[in-house]
mmCIF file with all atom_site columns, C-alpha atoms in Angstrom:
data_model
loop_
_atom_site.group_PDB
_atom_site.id
_atom_site.type_symbol
_atom_site.label_atom_id
_atom_site.label_alt_id
_atom_site.label_comp_id
_atom_site.label_asym_id
_atom_site.label_entity_id
_atom_site.label_seq_id
_atom_site.pdbx_PDB_ins_code
_atom_site.Cartn_x
_atom_site.Cartn_y
_atom_site.Cartn_z
_atom_site.occupancy
_atom_site.B_iso_or_equiv
_atom_site.pdbx_formal_charge
_atom_site.auth_seq_id
_atom_site.auth_comp_id
_atom_site.auth_asym_id
_atom_site.auth_atom_id
_atom_site.pdbx_PDB_model_num
ATOM 1   C CA . ALA A 1 1   ? -15.673 -3.302  5.758   1.00 0.00 ? 1   ALA A CA 1
ATOM 2   C CA . GLN A 1 2   ? -13.866 -4.197  2.597   1.00 0.00 ? 2   GLN A CA 1
ATOM 3   C CA . THR A 1 3   ? -11.394 -7.048  2.888   1.00 0.00 ? 3   THR A CA 1
ATOM 4   C CA . VAL A 1 4   ? -8.791  -8.296  0.478   1.00 0.00 ? 4   VAL A CA 1
ATOM 5   C CA . THR A 1 5   ? -7.600  -11.900 0.506   1.00 0.00 ? 5   THR A CA 1
ATOM 6   C CA . GLN A 1 6   ? -4.474  -13.298 -1.064  1.00 0.00 ? 6   GLN A CA 1
ATOM 7   C CA . SER A 1 7   ? -4.614  -17.052 -0.545  1.00 0.00 ? 7   SER A CA 1
ATOM 8   C CA . GLN A 1 8   ? -1.065  -17.811 -1.708  1.00 0.00 ? 8   GLN A CA 1
ATOM 9   C CA . PRO A 1 9   ? 1.556   -16.728 0.858   1.00 0.00 ? 9   PRO A CA 1
ATOM 10  C CA . GLU A 1 10  ? 4.329   -17.930 -1.458  1.00 0.00 ? 10  GLU A CA 1
ATOM 11  C CA . MET A 1 11  ? 4.632   -18.750 -5.135  1.00 0.00 ? 11  MET A CA 1
ATOM 12  C CA . SER A 1 12  ? 7.506   -19.905 -7.285  1.00 0.00 ? 12  SER A CA 1
ATOM 13  C CA . VAL A 1 13  ? 8.058   -19.695 -11.041 1.00 0.00 ? 13  VAL A CA 1
ATOM 14  C CA . GLN A 1 14  ? 10.786  -20.693 -13.434 1.00 0.00 ? 14  GLN A CA 1
ATOM 15  C CA . GLU A 1 15  ? 12.442  -17.884 -15.320 1.00 0.00 ? 15  GLU A CA 1
ATOM 16  C CA . ALA A 1 16  ? 10.659  -17.194 -18.651 1.00 0.00 ? 16  ALA A CA 1
ATOM 17  C CA . GLU A 1 17  ? 7.534   -19.030 -17.495 1.00 0.00 ? 17  GLU A CA 1
ATOM 18  C CA . THR A 1 18  ? 4.131   -17.589 -16.570 1.00 0.00 ? 18  THR A CA 1
ATOM 19  C CA . VAL A 1 19  ? 2.700   -17.310 -13.077 1.00 0.00 ? 19  VAL A CA 1
ATOM 20  C CA . THR A 1 20  ? -0.674  -16.155 -11.764 1.00 0.00 ? 20  THR A CA 1
ATOM 21  C CA . LEU A 1 21  ? -1.185  -14.593 -8.344  1.00 0.00 ? 21  LEU A CA 1
ATOM 22  C CA . SER A 1 22  ? -4.670  -14.748 -6.864  1.00 0.00 ? 22  SER A CA 1
ATOM 23  C CA . CYS A 1 23  ? -6.662  -12.048 -5.119  1.00 0.00 ? 23  CYS A CA 1
ATOM 24  C CA . THR A 1 24  ? -10.257 -11.904 -3.969  1.00 0.00 ? 24  THR A CA 1
ATOM 25  C CA . TYR A 1 25  ? -12.028 -9.055  -2.240  1.00 0.00 ? 25  TYR A CA 1
ATOM 26  C CA . ASP A 1 26  ? -15.249 -8.415  -0.446  1.00 0.00 ? 26  ASP A CA 1
ATOM 27  C CA . THR A 1 27  ? -17.352 -5.344  -1.148  1.00 0.00 ? 27  THR A CA 1
ATOM 28  C CA . SER A 1 28  ? -20.939 -4.273  -1.585  1.00 0.00 ? 28  SER A CA 1
ATOM 29  C CA . GLU A 1 29  ? -19.943 -1.342  -3.785  1.00 0.00 ? 29  GLU A CA 1
ATOM 30  C CA . SER A 1 30  ? -20.141 -1.258  -7.573  1.00 0.00 ? 30  SER A CA 1
ATOM 31  C CA . ASP A 1 31  ? -17.619 1.500   -8.225  1.00 0.00 ? 31  ASP A CA 1
ATOM 32  C CA . TYR A 1 32  ? -14.082 0.969   -6.943  1.00 0.00 ? 32  TYR A CA 1
ATOM 33  C CA . TYR A 1 33  ? -10.470 0.504   -7.972  1.00 0.00 ? 33  TYR A CA 1
ATOM 34  C CA . LEU A 1 34  ? -8.083  -2.399  -7.702  1.00 0.00 ? 34  LEU A CA 1
ATOM 35  C CA . PHE A 1 35  ? -4.302  -2.447  -7.678  1.00 0.00 ? 35  PHE A CA 1
ATOM 36  C CA . TRP A 1 36  ? -1.294  -4.696  -7.632  1.00 0.00 ? 36  TRP A CA 1
ATOM 37  C CA . TYR A 1 37  ? 1.825   -3.368  -5.928  1.00 0.00 ? 37  TYR A CA 1
ATOM 38  C CA . LYS A 1 38  ? 5.278   -4.918  -6.007  1.00 0.00 ? 38  LYS A CA 1
ATOM 39  C CA . GLN A 1 39  ? 7.656   -4.680  -3.048  1.00 0.00 ? 39  GLN A CA 1
ATOM 40  C CA . PRO A 1 40  ? 11.224  -5.786  -3.795  1.00 0.00 ? 40  PRO A CA 1
ATOM 41  C CA . PRO A 1 41  ? 13.833  -6.195  -1.041  1.00 0.00 ? 41  PRO A CA 1
ATOM 42  C CA . SER A 1 42  ? 14.473  -2.442  -1.238  1.00 0.00 ? 42  SER A CA 1
ATOM 43  C CA . ARG A 1 43  ? 11.096  -2.091  0.522   1.00 0.00 ? 43  ARG A CA 1
ATOM 44  C CA . GLN A 1 44  ? 9.790   0.424   -2.007  1.00 0.00 ? 44  GLN A CA 1
ATOM 45  C CA . MET A 1 45  ? 6.116   -0.018  -2.958  1.00 0.00 ? 45  MET A CA 1
ATOM 46  C CA . ILE A 1 46  ? 5.881   0.017   -6.752  1.00 0.00 ? 46  ILE A CA 1
ATOM 47  C CA . LEU A 1 47  ? 2.605   0.190   -8.653  1.00 0.00 ? 47  LEU A CA 1
ATOM 48  C CA . VAL A 1 48  ? 2.395   -2.691  -11.126 1.00 0.00 ? 48  VAL A CA 1
ATOM 49  C CA . ILE A 1 49  ? -1.093  -2.372  -12.566 1.00 0.00 ? 49  ILE A CA 1
ATOM 50  C CA . ARG A 1 50  ? -4.502  -0.909  -11.750 1.00 0.00 ? 50  ARG A CA 1
ATOM 51  C CA . GLN A 1 51  ? -8.085  -1.482  -12.810 1.00 0.00 ? 51  GLN A CA 1
ATOM 52  C CA . GLU A 1 52  ? -11.304 0.532   -12.554 1.00 0.00 ? 52  GLU A CA 1
ATOM 53  C CA . ALA A 1 53  ? -14.258 -1.672  -11.631 1.00 0.00 ? 53  ALA A CA 1
ATOM 54  C CA . TYR A 1 54  ? -16.522 -0.092  -14.232 1.00 0.00 ? 54  TYR A CA 1
ATOM 55  C CA . LYS A 1 55  ? -14.181 -1.141  -17.040 1.00 0.00 ? 55  LYS A CA 1
ATOM 56  C CA . GLN A 1 56  ? -14.853 -4.616  -18.369 1.00 0.00 ? 56  GLN A CA 1
ATOM 57  C CA . GLN A 1 57  ? -11.595 -4.775  -20.292 1.00 0.00 ? 57  GLN A CA 1
ATOM 58  C CA . ASN A 1 58  ? -8.750  -6.278  -18.318 1.00 0.00 ? 58  ASN A CA 1
ATOM 59  C CA . ALA A 1 59  ? -5.777  -3.983  -17.747 1.00 0.00 ? 59  ALA A CA 1
ATOM 60  C CA . THR A 1 60  ? -2.383  -4.864  -19.194 1.00 0.00 ? 60  THR A CA 1
ATOM 61  C CA . GLU A 1 61  ? 1.060   -3.373  -18.680 1.00 0.00 ? 61  GLU A CA 1
ATOM 62  C CA . ASN A 1 62  ? 3.716   -5.051  -20.810 1.00 0.00 ? 62  ASN A CA 1
ATOM 63  C CA . ARG A 1 63  ? 4.286   -8.519  -19.270 1.00 0.00 ? 63  ARG A CA 1
ATOM 64  C CA . PHE A 1 64  ? 1.699   -7.920  -16.536 1.00 0.00 ? 64  PHE A CA 1
ATOM 65  C CA . SER A 1 65  ? -2.015  -8.430  -17.012 1.00 0.00 ? 65  SER A CA 1
ATOM 66  C CA . VAL A 1 66  ? -5.020  -8.971  -14.790 1.00 0.00 ? 66  VAL A CA 1
ATOM 67  C CA . ASN A 1 67  ? -8.050  -11.193 -14.921 1.00 0.00 ? 67  ASN A CA 1
ATOM 68  C CA . PHE A 1 68  ? -10.803 -9.083  -13.378 1.00 0.00 ? 68  PHE A CA 1
ATOM 69  C CA . GLN A 1 69  ? -13.979 -11.001 -12.596 1.00 0.00 ? 69  GLN A CA 1
ATOM 70  C CA . LYS A 1 70  ? -16.326 -8.477  -11.016 1.00 0.00 ? 70  LYS A CA 1
ATOM 71  C CA . ALA A 1 71  ? -19.159 -10.847 -10.209 1.00 0.00 ? 71  ALA A CA 1
ATOM 72  C CA . ALA A 1 72  ? -16.765 -13.282 -8.563  1.00 0.00 ? 72  ALA A CA 1
ATOM 73  C CA . LYS A 1 73  ? -14.878 -10.409 -6.862  1.00 0.00 ? 73  LYS A CA 1
ATOM 74  C CA . SER A 1 74  ? -11.614 -11.758 -8.173  1.00 0.00 ? 74  SER A CA 1
ATOM 75  C CA . PHE A 1 75  ? -8.572  -9.834  -9.403  1.00 0.00 ? 75  PHE A CA 1
ATOM 76  C CA . SER A 1 76  ? -5.659  -12.089 -10.343 1.00 0.00 ? 76  SER A CA 1
ATOM 77  C CA . LEU A 1 77  ? -2.285  -10.942 -11.679 1.00 0.00 ? 77  LEU A CA 1
ATOM 78  C CA . LYS A 1 78  ? -0.562  -12.804 -14.506 1.00 0.00 ? 78  LYS A CA 1
ATOM 79  C CA . ILE A 1 79  ? 3.145   -12.315 -15.054 1.00 0.00 ? 79  ILE A CA 1
ATOM 80  C CA . SER A 1 80  ? 4.359   -13.579 -18.408 1.00 0.00 ? 80  SER A CA 1
ATOM 81  C CA . ASP A 1 81  ? 7.957   -14.356 -19.350 1.00 0.00 ? 81  ASP A CA 1
ATOM 82  C CA . SER A 1 82  ? 9.015   -14.082 -15.705 1.00 0.00 ? 82  SER A CA 1
ATOM 83  C CA . GLN A 1 83  ? 12.337  -12.422 -15.018 1.00 0.00 ? 83  GLN A CA 1
ATOM 84  C CA . LEU A 1 84  ? 14.668  -12.584 -12.042 1.00 0.00 ? 84  LEU A CA 1
ATOM 85  C CA . GLY A 1 85  ? 13.778  -8.973  -11.285 1.00 0.00 ? 85  GLY A CA 1
ATOM 86  C CA . ASP A 1 86  ? 10.155  -9.945  -10.768 1.00 0.00 ? 86  ASP A CA 1
ATOM 87  C CA . ALA A 1 87  ? 11.066  -11.653 -7.499  1.00 0.00 ? 87  ALA A CA 1
ATOM 88  C CA . ALA A 1 88  ? 9.329   -9.638  -4.792  1.00 0.00 ? 88  ALA A CA 1
ATOM 89  C CA . MET A 1 89  ? 6.376   -9.419  -2.466  1.00 0.00 ? 89  MET A CA 1
ATOM 90  C CA . TYR A 1 90  ? 3.160   -8.623  -4.330  1.00 0.00 ? 90  TYR A CA 1
ATOM 91  C CA . PHE A 1 91  ? 0.200   -6.918  -2.705  1.00 0.00 ? 91  PHE A CA 1
ATOM 92  C CA . CYS A 1 92  ? -3.334  -6.727  -4.000  1.00 0.00 ? 92  CYS A CA 1
ATOM 93  C CA . ALA A 1 93  ? -5.227  -3.612  -2.909  1.00 0.00 ? 93  ALA A CA 1
ATOM 94  C CA . TYR A 1 94  ? -8.729  -2.142  -3.085  1.00 0.00 ? 94  TYR A CA 1
ATOM 95  C CA . ILE A 1 95  ? -9.983  1.399   -2.776  1.00 0.00 ? 95  ILE A CA 1
ATOM 96  C CA . ARG A 1 96  ? -13.281 3.180   -3.234  1.00 0.00 ? 96  ARG A CA 1
ATOM 97  C CA . GLY A 1 97  ? -13.274 6.922   -3.788  1.00 0.00 ? 97  GLY A CA 1
ATOM 98  C CA . ASN A 1 98  ? -11.483 8.831   -1.071  1.00 0.00 ? 98  ASN A CA 1
ATOM 99  C CA . ASN A 1 99  ? -11.603 5.970   1.393   1.00 0.00 ? 99  ASN A CA 1
ATOM 100 C CA . ASP A 1 100 ? -8.357  4.394   2.483   1.00 0.00 ? 100 ASP A CA 1
ATOM 101 C CA . MET A 1 101 ? -6.644  1.681   0.477   1.00 0.00 ? 101 MET A CA 1
ATOM 102 C CA . ARG A 1 102 ? -7.078  -1.855  1.840   1.00 0.00 ? 102 ARG A CA 1
ATOM 103 C CA . PHE A 1 103 ? -4.383  -4.462  1.278   1.00 0.00 ? 103 PHE A CA 1
ATOM 104 C CA . GLY A 1 104 ? -4.115  -8.214  1.159   1.00 0.00 ? 104 GLY A CA 1
ATOM 105 C CA . ALA A 1 105 ? -1.473  -9.998  3.224   1.00 0.00 ? 105 ALA A CA 1
ATOM 106 C CA . GLY A 1 106 ? 0.810   -10.387 0.218   1.00 0.00 ? 106 GLY A CA 1
ATOM 107 C CA . THR A 1 107 ? 2.298   -13.155 -1.916  1.00 0.00 ? 107 THR A CA 1
ATOM 108 C CA . ARG A 1 108 ? 6.053   -13.715 -1.980  1.00 0.00 ? 108 ARG A CA 1
ATOM 109 C CA . LEU A 1 109 ? 7.157   -14.602 -5.511  1.00 0.00 ? 109 LEU A CA 1
ATOM 110 C CA . THR A 1 110 ? 10.404  -16.453 -6.096  1.00 0.00 ? 110 THR A CA 1
ATOM 111 C CA . VAL A 1 111 ? 11.841  -16.689 -9.618  1.00 0.00 ? 111 VAL A CA 1
ATOM 112 C CA . LYS A 1 112 ? 14.135  -19.636 -10.268 1.00 0.00 ? 112 LYS A CA 1
ATOM 113 C CA . PRO A 1 113 ? 16.875  -19.292 -12.884 1.00 0.00 ? 113 PRO A CA 1
ATOM 114 C CA . ASP B 2 1   ? 6.876   10.931  -8.766  1.00 0.00 ? 1   ASP B CA 1
ATOM 115 C CA . ALA B 2 2   ? 5.020   12.574  -5.864  1.00 0.00 ? 2   ALA B CA 1
ATOM 116 C CA . GLY B 2 3   ? 8.227   13.433  -4.032  1.00 0.00 ? 3   GLY B CA 1
ATOM 117 C CA . ILE B 2 4   ? 7.545   11.749  -0.698  1.00 0.00 ? 4   ILE B CA 1
ATOM 118 C CA . THR B 2 5   ? 10.344  11.417  1.777   1.00 0.00 ? 5   THR B CA 1
ATOM 119 C CA . GLN B 2 6   ? 10.240  9.656   5.104   1.00 0.00 ? 6   GLN B CA 1
ATOM 120 C CA . SER B 2 7   ? 12.668  10.092  7.948   1.00 0.00 ? 7   SER B CA 1
ATOM 121 C CA . PRO B 2 8   ? 14.387  8.361   9.519   1.00 0.00 ? 8   PRO B CA 1
ATOM 122 C CA . ARG B 2 9   ? 14.830  5.289   7.351   1.00 0.00 ? 9   ARG B CA 1
ATOM 123 C CA . HIS B 2 10  ? 15.774  3.140   10.326  1.00 0.00 ? 10  HIS B CA 1
ATOM 124 C CA . LYS B 2 11  ? 15.374  3.646   14.056  1.00 0.00 ? 11  LYS B CA 1
ATOM 125 C CA . VAL B 2 12  ? 15.988  1.595   17.147  1.00 0.00 ? 12  VAL B CA 1
ATOM 126 C CA . THR B 2 13  ? 14.399  2.839   20.335  1.00 0.00 ? 13  THR B CA 1
ATOM 127 C CA . GLU B 2 14  ? 13.755  1.627   23.851  1.00 0.00 ? 14  GLU B CA 1
ATOM 128 C CA . THR B 2 15  ? 10.409  0.618   25.268  1.00 0.00 ? 15  THR B CA 1
ATOM 129 C CA . GLY B 2 16  ? 8.610   3.551   26.833  1.00 0.00 ? 16  GLY B CA 1
ATOM 130 C CA . THR B 2 17  ? 10.345  6.288   24.866  1.00 0.00 ? 17  THR B CA 1
ATOM 131 C CA . PRO B 2 18  ? 8.490   8.660   22.535  1.00 0.00 ? 18  PRO B CA 1
ATOM 132 C CA . VAL B 2 19  ? 9.199   8.397   18.817  1.00 0.00 ? 19  VAL B CA 1
ATOM 133 C CA . THR B 2 20  ? 8.207   10.677  15.939  1.00 0.00 ? 20  THR B CA 1
ATOM 134 C CA . LEU B 2 21  ? 8.343   9.681   12.297  1.00 0.00 ? 21  LEU B CA 1
ATOM 135 C CA . ARG B 2 22  ? 8.178   12.333  9.608   1.00 0.00 ? 22  ARG B CA 1
ATOM 136 C CA . CYS B 2 23  ? 6.624   12.299  6.165   1.00 0.00 ? 23  CYS B CA 1
ATOM 137 C CA . HIS B 2 24  ? 7.257   15.156  3.759   1.00 0.00 ? 24  HIS B CA 1
ATOM 138 C CA . GLN B 2 25  ? 5.666   15.698  0.345   1.00 0.00 ? 25  GLN B CA 1
ATOM 139 C CA . THR B 2 26  ? 6.424   18.327  -2.249  1.00 0.00 ? 26  THR B CA 1
ATOM 140 C CA . GLU B 2 27  ? 3.329   18.343  -4.467  1.00 0.00 ? 27  GLU B CA 1
ATOM 141 C CA . ASN B 2 28  ? 0.566   19.771  -2.302  1.00 0.00 ? 28  ASN B CA 1
ATOM 142 C CA . HIS B 2 29  ? -1.515  16.587  -2.059  1.00 0.00 ? 29  HIS B CA 1
ATOM 143 C CA . ARG B 2 30  ? -4.470  16.917  0.273   1.00 0.00 ? 30  ARG B CA 1
ATOM 144 C CA . TYR B 2 31  ? -4.673  13.343  1.535   1.00 0.00 ? 31  TYR B CA 1
ATOM 145 C CA . MET B 2 32  ? -1.827  11.692  3.426   1.00 0.00 ? 32  MET B CA 1
ATOM 146 C CA . TYR B 2 33  ? -1.722  8.338   5.175   1.00 0.00 ? 33  TYR B CA 1
ATOM 147 C CA . TRP B 2 34  ? 0.317   6.363   7.666   1.00 0.00 ? 34  TRP B CA 1
ATOM 148 C CA . TYR B 2 35  ? 0.401   2.573   7.361   1.00 0.00 ? 35  TYR B CA 1
ATOM 149 C CA . ARG B 2 36  ? 2.275   -0.129  9.187   1.00 0.00 ? 36  ARG B CA 1
ATOM 150 C CA . GLN B 2 37  ? 3.437   -3.322  7.503   1.00 0.00 ? 37  GLN B CA 1
ATOM 151 C CA . ASP B 2 38  ? 3.662   -6.598  9.399   1.00 0.00 ? 38  ASP B CA 1
ATOM 152 C CA . PRO B 2 39  ? 4.136   -10.145 8.108   1.00 0.00 ? 39  PRO B CA 1
ATOM 153 C CA . GLY B 2 40  ? 0.818   -11.836 7.418   1.00 0.00 ? 40  GLY B CA 1
ATOM 154 C CA . HIS B 2 41  ? -1.110  -8.569  7.588   1.00 0.00 ? 41  HIS B CA 1
ATOM 155 C CA . GLY B 2 42  ? -0.039  -6.580  4.586   1.00 0.00 ? 42  GLY B CA 1
ATOM 156 C CA . LEU B 2 43  ? -0.340  -2.848  5.168   1.00 0.00 ? 43  LEU B CA 1
ATOM 157 C CA . ARG B 2 44  ? -2.810  -1.541  7.710   1.00 0.00 ? 44  ARG B CA 1
ATOM 158 C CA . LEU B 2 45  ? -3.925  2.054   8.117   1.00 0.00 ? 45  LEU B CA 1
ATOM 159 C CA . ILE B 2 46  ? -2.939  3.834   11.319  1.00 0.00 ? 46  ILE B CA 1
ATOM 160 C CA . HIS B 2 47  ? -4.142  7.406   10.724  1.00 0.00 ? 47  HIS B CA 1
ATOM 161 C CA . TYR B 2 48  ? -4.824  9.627   7.791   1.00 0.00 ? 48  TYR B CA 1
ATOM 162 C CA . SER B 2 49  ? -5.178  13.326  7.063   1.00 0.00 ? 49  SER B CA 1
ATOM 163 C CA . TYR B 2 50  ? -7.474  15.135  4.659   1.00 0.00 ? 50  TYR B CA 1
ATOM 164 C CA . GLY B 2 51  ? -6.040  18.589  5.193   1.00 0.00 ? 51  GLY B CA 1
ATOM 165 C CA . VAL B 2 52  ? -4.102  20.804  7.563   1.00 0.00 ? 52  VAL B CA 1
ATOM 166 C CA . LYS B 2 53  ? -5.184  19.983  11.113  1.00 0.00 ? 53  LYS B CA 1
ATOM 167 C CA . ASP B 2 54  ? -7.741  17.475  9.760   1.00 0.00 ? 54  ASP B CA 1
ATOM 168 C CA . THR B 2 55  ? -6.946  13.903  10.745  1.00 0.00 ? 55  THR B CA 1
ATOM 169 C CA . ASP B 2 56  ? -8.816  10.720  11.499  1.00 0.00 ? 56  ASP B CA 1
ATOM 170 C CA . LYS B 2 57  ? -8.164  7.260   12.871  1.00 0.00 ? 57  LYS B CA 1
ATOM 171 C CA . GLY B 2 58  ? -7.553  4.147   10.886  1.00 0.00 ? 58  GLY B CA 1
ATOM 172 C CA . GLU B 2 59  ? -7.794  0.456   11.622  1.00 0.00 ? 59  GLU B CA 1
ATOM 173 C CA . VAL B 2 60  ? -4.847  0.239   14.064  1.00 0.00 ? 60  VAL B CA 1
ATOM 174 C CA . SER B 2 61  ? -4.642  3.674   15.694  1.00 0.00 ? 61  SER B CA 1
ATOM 175 C CA . ASP B 2 62  ? -4.206  2.695   19.360  1.00 0.00 ? 62  ASP B CA 1
ATOM 176 C CA . GLY B 2 63  ? -0.897  3.966   20.723  1.00 0.00 ? 63  GLY B CA 1
ATOM 177 C CA . TYR B 2 64  ? -0.351  6.409   17.861  1.00 0.00 ? 64  TYR B CA 1
ATOM 178 C CA . SER B 2 65  ? -1.088  10.067  17.279  1.00 0.00 ? 65  SER B CA 1
ATOM 179 C CA . VAL B 2 66  ? -0.568  12.282  14.259  1.00 0.00 ? 66  VAL B CA 1
ATOM 180 C CA . SER B 2 67  ? -0.273  15.943  13.425  1.00 0.00 ? 67  SER B CA 1
ATOM 181 C CA . ARG B 2 68  ? -0.404  17.976  10.269  1.00 0.00 ? 68  ARG B CA 1
ATOM 182 C CA . SER B 2 69  ? 0.371   21.639  10.772  1.00 0.00 ? 69  SER B CA 1
ATOM 183 C CA . LYS B 2 70  ? 1.455   22.183  7.161   1.00 0.00 ? 70  LYS B CA 1
ATOM 184 C CA . THR B 2 71  ? 0.221   20.619  3.932   1.00 0.00 ? 71  THR B CA 1
ATOM 185 C CA . GLU B 2 72  ? 3.608   19.104  3.202   1.00 0.00 ? 72  GLU B CA 1
ATOM 186 C CA . ASP B 2 73  ? 4.322   17.460  6.571   1.00 0.00 ? 73  ASP B CA 1
ATOM 187 C CA . PHE B 2 74  ? 2.515   14.609  8.316   1.00 0.00 ? 74  PHE B CA 1
ATOM 188 C CA . LEU B 2 75  ? 3.997   13.395  11.586  1.00 0.00 ? 75  LEU B CA 1
ATOM 189 C CA . LEU B 2 76  ? 3.356   10.073  13.310  1.00 0.00 ? 76  LEU B CA 1
ATOM 190 C CA . THR B 2 77  ? 4.094   9.886   17.034  1.00 0.00 ? 77  THR B CA 1
ATOM 191 C CA . LEU B 2 78  ? 4.359   6.890   19.291  1.00 0.00 ? 78  LEU B CA 1
ATOM 192 C CA . GLU B 2 79  ? 3.876   8.455   22.700  1.00 0.00 ? 79  GLU B CA 1
ATOM 193 C CA . SER B 2 80  ? 5.410   5.525   24.579  1.00 0.00 ? 80  SER B CA 1
ATOM 194 C CA . ALA B 2 81  ? 6.840   2.897   22.269  1.00 0.00 ? 81  ALA B CA 1
ATOM 195 C CA . THR B 2 82  ? 6.086   -0.783  22.898  1.00 0.00 ? 82  THR B CA 1
ATOM 196 C CA . SER B 2 83  ? 7.586   -3.919  21.357  1.00 0.00 ? 83  SER B CA 1
ATOM 197 C CA . SER B 2 84  ? 4.312   -4.532  19.483  1.00 0.00 ? 84  SER B CA 1
ATOM 198 C CA . GLN B 2 85  ? 5.017   -1.336  17.551  1.00 0.00 ? 85  GLN B CA 1
ATOM 199 C CA . THR B 2 86  ? 8.135   -2.819  16.002  1.00 0.00 ? 86  THR B CA 1
ATOM 200 C CA . SER B 2 87  ? 7.205   -2.637  12.337  1.00 0.00 ? 87  SER B CA 1
ATOM 201 C CA . VAL B 2 88  ? 7.847   -0.981  9.001   1.00 0.00 ? 88  VAL B CA 1
ATOM 202 C CA . TYR B 2 89  ? 5.959   2.279   8.646   1.00 0.00 ? 89  TYR B CA 1
ATOM 203 C CA . PHE B 2 90  ? 4.904   3.750   5.328   1.00 0.00 ? 90  PHE B CA 1
ATOM 204 C CA . CYS B 2 91  ? 3.596   7.162   4.481   1.00 0.00 ? 91  CYS B CA 1
ATOM 205 C CA . ALA B 2 92  ? 1.475   7.597   1.354   1.00 0.00 ? 92  ALA B CA 1
ATOM 206 C CA . ILE B 2 93  ? -0.389  10.217  -0.633  1.00 0.00 ? 93  ILE B CA 1
ATOM 207 C CA . SER B 2 94  ? -3.378  9.646   -2.879  1.00 0.00 ? 94  SER B CA 1
ATOM 208 C CA . TYR B 2 95  ? -3.839  11.112  -6.327  1.00 0.00 ? 95  TYR B CA 1
ATOM 209 C CA . TRP B 2 96  ? -6.869  11.035  -8.586  1.00 0.00 ? 96  TRP B CA 1
ATOM 210 C CA . GLY B 2 97  ? -6.886  12.093  -12.202 1.00 0.00 ? 97  GLY B CA 1
ATOM 211 C CA . THR B 2 98  ? -8.322  10.847  -15.438 1.00 0.00 ? 98  THR B CA 1
ATOM 212 C CA . GLY B 2 99  ? -6.581  7.554   -16.102 1.00 0.00 ? 99  GLY B CA 1
ATOM 213 C CA . ASN B 2 100 ? -3.994  8.272   -13.422 1.00 0.00 ? 100 ASN B CA 1
ATOM 214 C CA . TYR B 2 101 ? -4.910  7.409   -9.863  1.00 0.00 ? 101 TYR B CA 1
ATOM 215 C CA . GLY B 2 102 ? -3.724  5.533   -6.817  1.00 0.00 ? 102 GLY B CA 1
ATOM 216 C CA . TYR B 2 103 ? -1.324  5.911   -3.953  1.00 0.00 ? 103 TYR B CA 1
ATOM 217 C CA . THR B 2 104 ? 2.353   6.785   -3.944  1.00 0.00 ? 104 THR B CA 1
ATOM 218 C CA . PHE B 2 105 ? 4.388   5.567   -1.010  1.00 0.00 ? 105 PHE B CA 1
ATOM 219 C CA . GLY B 2 106 ? 7.464   6.769   0.755   1.00 0.00 ? 106 GLY B CA 1
ATOM 220 C CA . SER B 2 107 ? 10.405  4.434   1.149   1.00 0.00 ? 107 SER B CA 1
ATOM 221 C CA . GLY B 2 108 ? 9.382   3.353   4.639   1.00 0.00 ? 108 GLY B CA 1
ATOM 222 C CA . THR B 2 109 ? 10.836  3.525   8.140   1.00 0.00 ? 109 THR B CA 1
ATOM 223 C CA . ARG B 2 110 ? 11.916  0.360   9.894   1.00 0.00 ? 110 ARG B CA 1
ATOM 224 C CA . LEU B 2 111 ? 11.301  0.872   13.615  1.00 0.00 ? 111 LEU B CA 1
ATOM 225 C CA . THR B 2 112 ? 12.604  -1.546  16.194  1.00 0.00 ? 112 THR B CA 1
ATOM 226 C CA . VAL B 2 113 ? 11.499  -1.193  19.813  1.00 0.00 ? 113 VAL B CA 1
ATOM 227 C CA . VAL B 2 114 ? 13.780  -3.038  22.236  1.00 0.00 ? 114 VAL B CA 1
#
């Protein structure tokens, strides 16, 4: 079974600073997809960024970027120039093909003004 | 946006009563999923469907059943609710296209069993 581990239950960052959220996963597959989802207090699950395992280039979306280390099975999320609106629960997720998406336990990010 | 709606948004029910949660989608997606979210566990799969009348169990299926009689509707039923089923429930659909793939989630149902 594939498992996803987020080792940081809570993180804090000063507004305008940079923070990195960690994620590791366990799989024997070579072809899969990785995601970061954001869940604000509204409870909505919002896709932040995604990465195909066969792509060596790290994905970026504006202030959000990932550090994908396939051999180490690591998929960290970097948030640059943190904003108050970034405060939320962040979930790392893994999926292979049409199998179900597997989630980490989440990291709660607090942004201090 | 995949147009997924969940109902109800909140529900309080008594132990032992049956409860049905509804998920409705408007874009003819084949795969639909029910997850529950609990602190310290992230989201865990309850059941999923890969077509009308085609469903299968997920990681935490005990105490739950599902039905899908139409492509657009996926129902989750708690036959006899227990306090351990107090949770937030999410429905999702999967989509796969060139450069555009992942899951889209409904807004969730907070269920409290008292």
